[in-house]
Amino acid sequence: MDVIVRNVPANVSVRQLKAAFAAPLAECGIHDYHCEPFRNHPLAKITVLDSAVGDRFLSQYGVLARSPANARPRKSINCGGRTLRCGRSKDDPSDWSLKALRHEAAERAAEALARPVASKGKQQIQRRRFEVTGVHCGTWDYDGFDLVFTPETTHRQAGTIYFGSREAVLLFGCAGSDQLRIDFDYWACENVVLGGDHTQALRSHSGNLRSSTNSVRGEAAYAHEEETAWEFPNDPHAVTGTCRVYRISVASSDDFGHIRRLVQRTPKVPTNIAKPTRMVFPALPRHVITRRLHNDITDVKLYGSLSFHVRYQLDRLARNGRLSPLAVMALLPTVQRLCDFKRSQSVAYAISRLYLKLSPAGPFVESKIFSEAGLVDQLEELCETSDRYHHHLNPYELVKRHQHIKLIHKIIITPTGTFLHGPEPEPVNRVLRKYPSHTDNFMRVIFQDEDGGSVRYDSQATQELVYHGRFKSVLDGSTIIASQGFTFLGFSHSSLRAQSCWFMAPLVLNGVMMYPPMVLKELGSFDSIRVPAKCASRIGQNFTDTNATIDIEEDELFGMKDLTRNNYDFSDGVGTISLALLQKIWRLQEAIVKALRCMTADSVNTETFLEEASVSKVTQMPDLTGKLVWIGIDYRTDDFLGRIPVPKDFTLYGIMDETGYLQEGQIFVISETQAPRPSASATTLMLPSASGGKRVLVKDGIIITRSPAMHPGDIQRVNAVKVPHDSPLQSLRNVVVFSQHVKRDLASQLSGGDLDGDLYNVIYDDCLIPPITYQAAEYPRVKARELDRPVTAKDMGDFFVQFMQSDQLGMLCNHGIHCSRLLEDWHRNIDEKQFLKDMQKGRHLAIARHSHSDVLVTLHDYVLKFAAEYGESWDHQVELARDISSGYEDSFLDILYNYSPTAGTPLSETEVFSGTIVGRQGGAQGKPLRELGMQMRECFEPVAEYCRVRIVHGNQVIHATEYLDELYDMNEREIEALPRAIACPSVGINESGTIDPRLGELKSFQYIAAAVCLQELLRYRITTFGMYTLPKLG
């Protein structure tokens, strides 16, 4: 029988769930069972072999199916600070699920008998490869109360599925012939449903399809690059963009037991359940119903008269796969009726809330939610509550209160589909200001991979079909959204980096139909620009966000020529600024810098700043920072910093000498930082500047460079000189000034730098100056492709696609690392003999290594000293401390993988602990990244809080209480709180934590335990001695 468990904590692991049920199940005589927590759902399922003992278990620990929320069983089971509610499932377990349990029970009995035998150590290698007969792509649906699978396209061919540690790979075809490969990344899968008719179903956000072709000539096989495709086999209408359930038919039913044990023992595999589901074929193909829906919301005689906002939200429901097109068509009469009595913005907002409220259909969602009556009731309720309670959150009302923002709809283009998002408020630009009443005719189009990041470089596959097939066809064609056709308009420089651009639908202005070419002509004349990239850049300035504008008279405009010589640009397009405006900027900058310095002036200010910013608040890091100062440990005295300061060095912005005073080989360095005292050498001077408070470096033969210095010529030797006291250069600060009287500008010699904000390193330490310098590498400017005709939208679209495809910074960095390793090997081979001689002579370098736990060890010794003084023993709490550490790290590891912006690459421990996800090349950026970080923090907070409460109160008190917030009181002390608080950091410091192959050993538990330990020591002193401070470290 199956037991459904409700009120399960988020991110509970299988090990934690088994630990919670081990004793209750054993008490009822149950030793053979399966535990399956459902990811992202407060549910779990326990399958037991004997229904009689299962009923005995429910009689003690279960509640009836329709019991009130406050109903309690005779005996309770607690996990993660919650009381679990157990009840009998309405579905019977599948026959093969029970067969797998019987097989495991037989294996366990045989293993117990064979335990004394020496041959027991020889274990059978676990199978990971299984034969399949085909795959279906479709959706979940309901037939009454039963969950059914509706296939939309099918591929029948013998193949193989392989379950790896991070993904499952489905491969069809024989080696040496054309093959189809589908990759299912576990990170992108929601669940795995194991059926009873030789099938398993995976609901995935992305199934990456690749076709691999091998051509055989004679005895040798020449393997071509794999091509990443976006079309499912036998899917001419590309329904896979909205159909995300893949049903895989396994060849042999005997493999199900192996598959189930395999997926349960693989940590990264998502929630898997055993549930027989029927296959029900649709009456009409999905593309036919979708076409009917589009016709209904286009025809003005039907529902085409609805506002664009409403039609967009309806299209979003169907296009994003949240509802089937048939279900959306059933909602149309209700939407029309609501629009007759309410404002269209309110109805559109209610539909957008319905989209967010609905969970995708699946094994954990009740069928009544997706029934026609259920959807109508939900929409009417949301429409009513939106006006009454959520009026202030309505984005359509928000833009009415602010003139500098507009609601912008977004189209997400992926290799497999087109999805709609928004609308979201965005700052206005010149185009939106020019057509304020037609903002619905403009859309932001974003090109992404299926996981939400940009399409990343793959050394084993070519993305030609993605870039020049899928993406290029969108840029060259028209995308129909809610009966309006949107075509390419332009992009700004920032949107180009973010792989997004602007599309536009024709609009009527003063009785004239305006198309994208006509809108561009209204923005200015760009016919004289024949370079697509430059033309797109000039047009893109109109799409740059501008909250405020100023009017400039025509007679106030004048041109400034760049200083060029020998095809080198010395001024780099840098203009000038008036002294009055510059002084205003200085005053603002000085005020902000002063505020930032105050935040870190002492540890108390740092603690306050961290609390206000909610940085690591749940882990009590601000409190730990403050208490460490009490006992005499200041983080500012840490000798091991992220950057090693070089005393005789400056890192400064580079600018050009507008006065023309500096000659070739000369630079002017003026700094306002704390400079070292004047050197005893007559060749080095730090002269006071005429402006006061500044220092001017004067020294011959110093070096200047720029990071990264990949070429030997990226380091150049120059002379730092002084300038006259009345020179305008004396008014500068924290800059290095380059001469303009040279054959080649110095900035371009240093790793191809320029003057748009690059930082340069000026080093005048004689120990760091190389004896020789090399000629600088040539960094020629790439000559742009110039056309013999005006630039068209197609040309700019081609440039957009080429930029996306060539944006491979990560690949270039990896090749740079390989080149560095090659140089290291070369030098190692040259110096190998001398190195061996040095080793034989015993010439070893004493390198000081910094351990992360230095402060923690000091803190632990500090606490142990007072524990001995107070007579507190803690050894008996070590086992519980190990269990607390293990439970925390299990849940923490799930968060590291589940909330990473790039599939397959986990977050760092610091990111989760601090609550901030750092952007990655090719991963989610901007608002999606912030939303992901918010979800990650919401998931981590209960994990850290439960860990902290377990340390303070132990398991027994937690299991006996209903609300954890009521447990803590600073003026009350639990007898075992301090021993537990001492045992936990002791376990974290002296024993190894969970080790992940990608991340190494997890260490964050030590810091949570340290914060609780100091807190409990303070509470002990308050309740025992009435002392409200901690003694100094000594």
Coordinates of C-alpha atoms in Angstrom, one line a residue, residues 399 402-407 425-428:
V399 CA 2.4 53.0 -15.0
H402 CA 4.7 57.3 -13.1
Q403 CA 5.5 59.0 -16.4
H404 CA 9.1 57.6 -16.7
I405 CA 8.1 53.9 -17.0
K406 CA 6.0 51.9 -19.5
L407 CA 4.7 48.4 -19.5
P425 CA 7.6 48.1 -16.1
E426 CA 10.7 49.5 -17.8
P427 CA 12.3 52.9 -18.1
V428 CA 11.3 54.8 -21.2

